[in-house]
Short mmCIF file of N, CA and C in Angstrom, two decimals:
data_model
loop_
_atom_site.label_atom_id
_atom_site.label_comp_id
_atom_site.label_asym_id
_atom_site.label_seq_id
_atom_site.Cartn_x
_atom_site.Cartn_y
_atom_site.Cartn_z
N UNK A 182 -7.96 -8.56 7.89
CA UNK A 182 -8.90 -7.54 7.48
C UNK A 182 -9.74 -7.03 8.65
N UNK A 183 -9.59 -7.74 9.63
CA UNK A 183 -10.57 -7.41 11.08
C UNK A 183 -9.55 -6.38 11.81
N UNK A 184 -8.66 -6.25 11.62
CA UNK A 184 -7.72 -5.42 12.32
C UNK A 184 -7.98 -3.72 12.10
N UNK A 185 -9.05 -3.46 13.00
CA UNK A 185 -8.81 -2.06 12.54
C UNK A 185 -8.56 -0.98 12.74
N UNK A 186 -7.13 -1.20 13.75
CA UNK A 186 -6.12 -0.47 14.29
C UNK A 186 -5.48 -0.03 13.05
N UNK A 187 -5.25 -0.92 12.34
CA UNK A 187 -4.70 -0.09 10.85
C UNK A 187 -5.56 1.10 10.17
N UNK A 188 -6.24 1.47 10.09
CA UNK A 188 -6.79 2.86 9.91
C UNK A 188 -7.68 3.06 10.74
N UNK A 189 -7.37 3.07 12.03
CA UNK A 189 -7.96 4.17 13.33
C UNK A 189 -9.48 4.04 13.39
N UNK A 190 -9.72 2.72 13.45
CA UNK A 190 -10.99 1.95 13.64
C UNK A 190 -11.75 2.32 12.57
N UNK A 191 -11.38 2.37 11.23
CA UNK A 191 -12.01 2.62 9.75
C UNK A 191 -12.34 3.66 9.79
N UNK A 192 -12.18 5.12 10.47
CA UNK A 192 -12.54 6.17 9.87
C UNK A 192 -11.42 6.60 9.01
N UNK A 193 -10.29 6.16 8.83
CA UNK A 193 -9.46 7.18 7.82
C UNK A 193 -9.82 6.08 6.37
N UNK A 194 -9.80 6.89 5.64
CA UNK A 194 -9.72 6.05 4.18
C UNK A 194 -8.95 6.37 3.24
N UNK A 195 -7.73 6.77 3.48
CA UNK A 195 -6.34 7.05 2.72
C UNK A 195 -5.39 6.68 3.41
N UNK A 196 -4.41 6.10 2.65
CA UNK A 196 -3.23 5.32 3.42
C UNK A 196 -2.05 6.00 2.21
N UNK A 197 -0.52 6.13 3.07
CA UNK A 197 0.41 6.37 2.31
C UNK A 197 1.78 4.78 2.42
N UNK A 198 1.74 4.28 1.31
CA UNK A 198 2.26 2.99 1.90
C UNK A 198 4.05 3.48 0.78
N UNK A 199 5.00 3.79 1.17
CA UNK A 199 6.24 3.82 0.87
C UNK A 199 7.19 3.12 1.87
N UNK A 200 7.94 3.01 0.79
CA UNK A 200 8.86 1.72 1.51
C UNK A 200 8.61 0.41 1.99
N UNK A 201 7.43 0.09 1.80
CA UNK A 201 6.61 -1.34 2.40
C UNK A 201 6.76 -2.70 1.67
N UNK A 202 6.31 -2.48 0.26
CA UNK A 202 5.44 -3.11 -0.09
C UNK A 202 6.78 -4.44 -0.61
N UNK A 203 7.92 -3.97 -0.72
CA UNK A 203 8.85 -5.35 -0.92
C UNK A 203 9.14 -5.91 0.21
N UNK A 204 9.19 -4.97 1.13
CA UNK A 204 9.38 -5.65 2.56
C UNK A 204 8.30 -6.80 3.13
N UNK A 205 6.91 -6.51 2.88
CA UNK A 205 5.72 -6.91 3.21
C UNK A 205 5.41 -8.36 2.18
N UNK A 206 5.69 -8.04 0.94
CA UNK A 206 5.85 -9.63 0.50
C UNK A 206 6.85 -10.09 0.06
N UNK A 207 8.33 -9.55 -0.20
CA UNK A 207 9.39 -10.35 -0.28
C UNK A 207 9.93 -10.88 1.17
N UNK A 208 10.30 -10.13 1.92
CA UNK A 208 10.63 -10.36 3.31
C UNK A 208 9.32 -10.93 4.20
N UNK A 209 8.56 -10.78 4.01
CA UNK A 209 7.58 -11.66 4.82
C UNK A 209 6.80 -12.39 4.37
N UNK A 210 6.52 -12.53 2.71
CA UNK A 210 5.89 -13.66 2.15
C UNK A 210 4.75 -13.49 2.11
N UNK A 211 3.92 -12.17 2.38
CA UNK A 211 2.68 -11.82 2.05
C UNK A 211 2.26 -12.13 0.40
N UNK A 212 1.05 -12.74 0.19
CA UNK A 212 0.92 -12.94 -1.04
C UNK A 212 0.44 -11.16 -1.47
N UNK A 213 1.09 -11.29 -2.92
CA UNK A 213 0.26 -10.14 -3.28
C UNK A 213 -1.07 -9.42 -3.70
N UNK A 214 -1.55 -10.81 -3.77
CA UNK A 214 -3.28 -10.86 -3.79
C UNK A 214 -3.85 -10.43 -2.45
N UNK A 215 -3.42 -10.75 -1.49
CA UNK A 215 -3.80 -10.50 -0.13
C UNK A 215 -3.39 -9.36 0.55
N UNK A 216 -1.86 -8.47 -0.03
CA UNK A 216 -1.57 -7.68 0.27
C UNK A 216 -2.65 -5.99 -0.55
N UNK A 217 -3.05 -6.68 -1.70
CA UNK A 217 -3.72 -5.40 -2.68
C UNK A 217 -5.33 -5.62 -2.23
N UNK A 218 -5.56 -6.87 -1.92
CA UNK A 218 -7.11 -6.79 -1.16
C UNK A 218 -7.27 -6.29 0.33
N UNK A 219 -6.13 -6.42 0.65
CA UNK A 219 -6.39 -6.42 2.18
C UNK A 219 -6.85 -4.45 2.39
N UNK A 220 -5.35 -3.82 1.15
CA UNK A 220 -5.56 -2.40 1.24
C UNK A 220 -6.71 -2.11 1.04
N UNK A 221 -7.15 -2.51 -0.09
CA UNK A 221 -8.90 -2.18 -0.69
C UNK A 221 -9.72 -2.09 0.11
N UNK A 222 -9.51 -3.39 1.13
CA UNK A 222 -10.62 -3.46 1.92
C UNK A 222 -10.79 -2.03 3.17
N UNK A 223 -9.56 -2.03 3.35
CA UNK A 223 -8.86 -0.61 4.49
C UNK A 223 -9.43 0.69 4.07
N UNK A 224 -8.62 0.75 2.58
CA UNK A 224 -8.93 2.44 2.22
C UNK A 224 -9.04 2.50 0.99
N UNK A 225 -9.77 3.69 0.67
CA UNK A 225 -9.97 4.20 -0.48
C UNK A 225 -9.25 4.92 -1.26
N UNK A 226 -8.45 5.49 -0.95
CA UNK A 226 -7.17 5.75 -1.51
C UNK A 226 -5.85 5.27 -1.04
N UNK A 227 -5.35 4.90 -1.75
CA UNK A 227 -3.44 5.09 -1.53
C UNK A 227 -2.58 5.54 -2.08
N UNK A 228 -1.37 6.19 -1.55
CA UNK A 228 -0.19 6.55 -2.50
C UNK A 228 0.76 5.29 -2.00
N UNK A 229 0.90 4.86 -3.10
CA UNK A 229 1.65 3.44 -3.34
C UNK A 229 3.47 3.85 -3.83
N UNK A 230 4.05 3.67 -3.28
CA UNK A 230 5.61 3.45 -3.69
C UNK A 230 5.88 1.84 -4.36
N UNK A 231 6.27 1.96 -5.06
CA UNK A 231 6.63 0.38 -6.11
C UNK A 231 8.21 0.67 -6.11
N UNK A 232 9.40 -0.22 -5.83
CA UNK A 232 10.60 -0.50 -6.35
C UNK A 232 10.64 -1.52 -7.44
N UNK A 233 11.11 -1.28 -8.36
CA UNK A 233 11.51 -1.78 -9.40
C UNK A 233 12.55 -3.24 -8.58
N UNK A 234 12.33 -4.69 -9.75
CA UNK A 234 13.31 -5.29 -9.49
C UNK A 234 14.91 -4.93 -9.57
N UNK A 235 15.29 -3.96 -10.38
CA UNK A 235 16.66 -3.30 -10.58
C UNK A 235 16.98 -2.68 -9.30
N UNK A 236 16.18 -2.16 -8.20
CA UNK A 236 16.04 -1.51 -7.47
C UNK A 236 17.06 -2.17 -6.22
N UNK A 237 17.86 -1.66 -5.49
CA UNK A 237 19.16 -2.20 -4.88
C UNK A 237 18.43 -2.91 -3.74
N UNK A 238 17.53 -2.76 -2.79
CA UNK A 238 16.90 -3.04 -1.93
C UNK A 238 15.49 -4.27 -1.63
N UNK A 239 15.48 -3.85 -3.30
CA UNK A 239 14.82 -5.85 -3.99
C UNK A 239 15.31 -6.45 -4.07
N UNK A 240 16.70 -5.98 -4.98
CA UNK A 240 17.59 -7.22 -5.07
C UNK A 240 18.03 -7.70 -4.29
N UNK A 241 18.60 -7.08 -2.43
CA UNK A 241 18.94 -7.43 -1.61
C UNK A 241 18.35 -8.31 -0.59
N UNK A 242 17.35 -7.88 -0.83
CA UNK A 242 15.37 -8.70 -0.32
C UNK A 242 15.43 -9.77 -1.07
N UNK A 243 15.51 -10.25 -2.30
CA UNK A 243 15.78 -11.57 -3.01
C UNK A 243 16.55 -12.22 -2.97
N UNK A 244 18.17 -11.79 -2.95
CA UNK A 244 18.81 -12.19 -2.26
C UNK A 244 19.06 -13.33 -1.17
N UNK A 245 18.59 -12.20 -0.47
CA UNK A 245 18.39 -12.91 0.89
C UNK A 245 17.60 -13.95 1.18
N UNK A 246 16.28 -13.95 0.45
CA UNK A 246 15.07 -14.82 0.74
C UNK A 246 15.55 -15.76 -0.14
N UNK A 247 16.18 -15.95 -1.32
CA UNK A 247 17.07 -17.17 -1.83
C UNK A 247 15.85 -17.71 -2.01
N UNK A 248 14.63 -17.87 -2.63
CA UNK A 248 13.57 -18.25 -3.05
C UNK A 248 13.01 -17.84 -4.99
N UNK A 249 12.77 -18.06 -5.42
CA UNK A 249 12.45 -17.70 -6.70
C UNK A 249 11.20 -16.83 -6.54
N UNK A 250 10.97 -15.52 -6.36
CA UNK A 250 10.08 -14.84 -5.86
C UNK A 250 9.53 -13.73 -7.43
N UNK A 251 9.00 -13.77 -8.19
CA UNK A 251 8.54 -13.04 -8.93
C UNK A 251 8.41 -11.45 -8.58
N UNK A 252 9.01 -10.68 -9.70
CA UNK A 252 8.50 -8.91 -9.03
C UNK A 252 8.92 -8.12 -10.07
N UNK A 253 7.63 -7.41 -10.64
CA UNK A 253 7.82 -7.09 -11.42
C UNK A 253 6.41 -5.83 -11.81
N UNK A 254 6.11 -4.68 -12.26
CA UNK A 254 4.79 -4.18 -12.06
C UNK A 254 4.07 -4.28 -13.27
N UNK A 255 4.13 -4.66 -14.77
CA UNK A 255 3.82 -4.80 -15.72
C UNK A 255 3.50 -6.31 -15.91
N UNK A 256 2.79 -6.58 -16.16
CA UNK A 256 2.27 -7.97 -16.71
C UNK A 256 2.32 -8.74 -15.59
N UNK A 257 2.63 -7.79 -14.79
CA UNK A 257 2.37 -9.03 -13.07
C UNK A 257 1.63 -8.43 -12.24
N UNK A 258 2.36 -7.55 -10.75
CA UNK A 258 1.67 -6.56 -10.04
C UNK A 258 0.50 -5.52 -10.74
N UNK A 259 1.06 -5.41 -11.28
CA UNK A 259 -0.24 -4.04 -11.93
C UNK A 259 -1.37 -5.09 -11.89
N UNK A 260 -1.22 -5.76 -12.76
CA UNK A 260 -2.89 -6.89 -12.85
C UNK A 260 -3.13 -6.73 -11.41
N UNK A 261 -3.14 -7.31 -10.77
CA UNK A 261 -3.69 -7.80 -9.21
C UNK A 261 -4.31 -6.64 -8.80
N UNK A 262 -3.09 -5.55 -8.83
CA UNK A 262 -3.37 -3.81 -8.27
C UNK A 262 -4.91 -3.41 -8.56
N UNK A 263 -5.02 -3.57 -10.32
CA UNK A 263 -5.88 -2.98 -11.01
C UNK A 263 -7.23 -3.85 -10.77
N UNK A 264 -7.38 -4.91 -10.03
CA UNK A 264 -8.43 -6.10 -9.66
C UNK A 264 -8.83 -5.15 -8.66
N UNK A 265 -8.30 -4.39 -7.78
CA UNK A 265 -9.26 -3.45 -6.28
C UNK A 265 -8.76 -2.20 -6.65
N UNK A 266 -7.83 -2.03 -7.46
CA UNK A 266 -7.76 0.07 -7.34
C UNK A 266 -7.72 0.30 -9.04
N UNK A 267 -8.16 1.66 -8.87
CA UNK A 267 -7.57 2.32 -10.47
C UNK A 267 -6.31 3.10 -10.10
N UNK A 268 -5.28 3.33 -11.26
CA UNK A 268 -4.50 4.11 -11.39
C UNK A 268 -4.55 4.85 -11.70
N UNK A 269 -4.51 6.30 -10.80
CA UNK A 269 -5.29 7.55 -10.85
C UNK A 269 -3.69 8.75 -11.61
N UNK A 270 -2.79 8.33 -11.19
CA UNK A 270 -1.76 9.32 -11.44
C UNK A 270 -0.20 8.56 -11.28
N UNK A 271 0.57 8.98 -11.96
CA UNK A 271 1.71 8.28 -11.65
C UNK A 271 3.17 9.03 -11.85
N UNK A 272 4.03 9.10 -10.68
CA UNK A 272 5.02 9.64 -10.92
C UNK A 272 6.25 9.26 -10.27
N UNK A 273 6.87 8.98 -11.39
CA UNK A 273 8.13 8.55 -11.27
C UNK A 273 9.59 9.07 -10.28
N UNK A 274 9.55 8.49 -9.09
CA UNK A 274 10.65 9.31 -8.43
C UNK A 274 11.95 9.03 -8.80
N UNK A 275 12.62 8.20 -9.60
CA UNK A 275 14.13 7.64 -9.68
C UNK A 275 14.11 6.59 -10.90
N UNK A 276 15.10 6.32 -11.18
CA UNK A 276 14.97 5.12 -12.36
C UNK A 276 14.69 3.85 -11.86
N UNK A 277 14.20 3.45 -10.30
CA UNK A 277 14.19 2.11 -9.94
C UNK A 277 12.64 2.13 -8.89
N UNK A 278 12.25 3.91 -8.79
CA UNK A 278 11.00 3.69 -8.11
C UNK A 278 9.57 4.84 -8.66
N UNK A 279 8.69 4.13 -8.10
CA UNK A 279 7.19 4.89 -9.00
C UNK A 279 6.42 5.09 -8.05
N UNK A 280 5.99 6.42 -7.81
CA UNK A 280 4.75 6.17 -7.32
C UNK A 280 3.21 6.14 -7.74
N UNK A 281 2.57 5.47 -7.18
CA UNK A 281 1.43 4.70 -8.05
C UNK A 281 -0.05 5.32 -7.10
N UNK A 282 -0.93 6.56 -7.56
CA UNK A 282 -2.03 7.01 -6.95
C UNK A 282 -3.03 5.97 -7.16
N UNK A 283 -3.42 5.20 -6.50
CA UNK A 283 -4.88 4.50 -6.43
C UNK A 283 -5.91 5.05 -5.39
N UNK A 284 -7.15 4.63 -6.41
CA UNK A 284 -7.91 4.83 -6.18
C UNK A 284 -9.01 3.55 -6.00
N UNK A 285 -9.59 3.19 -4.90
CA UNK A 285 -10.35 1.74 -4.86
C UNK A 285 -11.53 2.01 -5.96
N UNK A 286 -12.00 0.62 -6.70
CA UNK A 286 -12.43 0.00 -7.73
C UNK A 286 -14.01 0.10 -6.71
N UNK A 287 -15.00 0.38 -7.08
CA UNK A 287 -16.11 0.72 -6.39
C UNK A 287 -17.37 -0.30 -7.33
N UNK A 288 -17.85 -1.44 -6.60
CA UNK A 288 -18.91 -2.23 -7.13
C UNK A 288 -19.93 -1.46 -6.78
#
């Protein structure tokens, strides 16, 4: 969270994260608690890309990691998501991916 080369020493506060986010915790084991706080903490908005587990490129990511890895955005991801952002808009690009407008959760 001290890193803040990731948005250009905290002045940007919108991030576009596609294609990442299975890579970032299936392939590298980022928890997803840490991956949805870490954004929060970064920016205030994101456009979020989600692949579905059906999605050829999860499955290949699971696969591979040969680990019992949970993934799923309903009754799993979404919770965590919805702990630092709201879901501002949502639109569906394909039958295996979504994109997900958040907006950070403001105490």
């Amino acid at each position: 969270k001290d890193f803040k080369a990731l948005n250009c020493g905290g002045y940007i506060d919108s991030a576009i994260v596609m294609g990442l986010i299975h890579h970032i915790v299936i392939d590298n084991g980022l928890c997803i608690e840490a991956f949805f706080r870490s954004l929060s903490e970064l920016y205030k908005n994101v456009l979020l890309e989600y692949p579905s587990k059906e999605d050829p490129m999860v499955q290949l990511l699971l696969k591979k990691k040969n680990e019992n890895i949970s993934w799923g955005w309903e009754n799993l991801h979404m919770n965590i998501c919805t702990k630092y952002f709201k879901i501002t808009k949502i639109k569906v690009l394909n039958e295996t991916r979504v994109i997900y407008f958040l907006k950070r959760n403001e105490y």
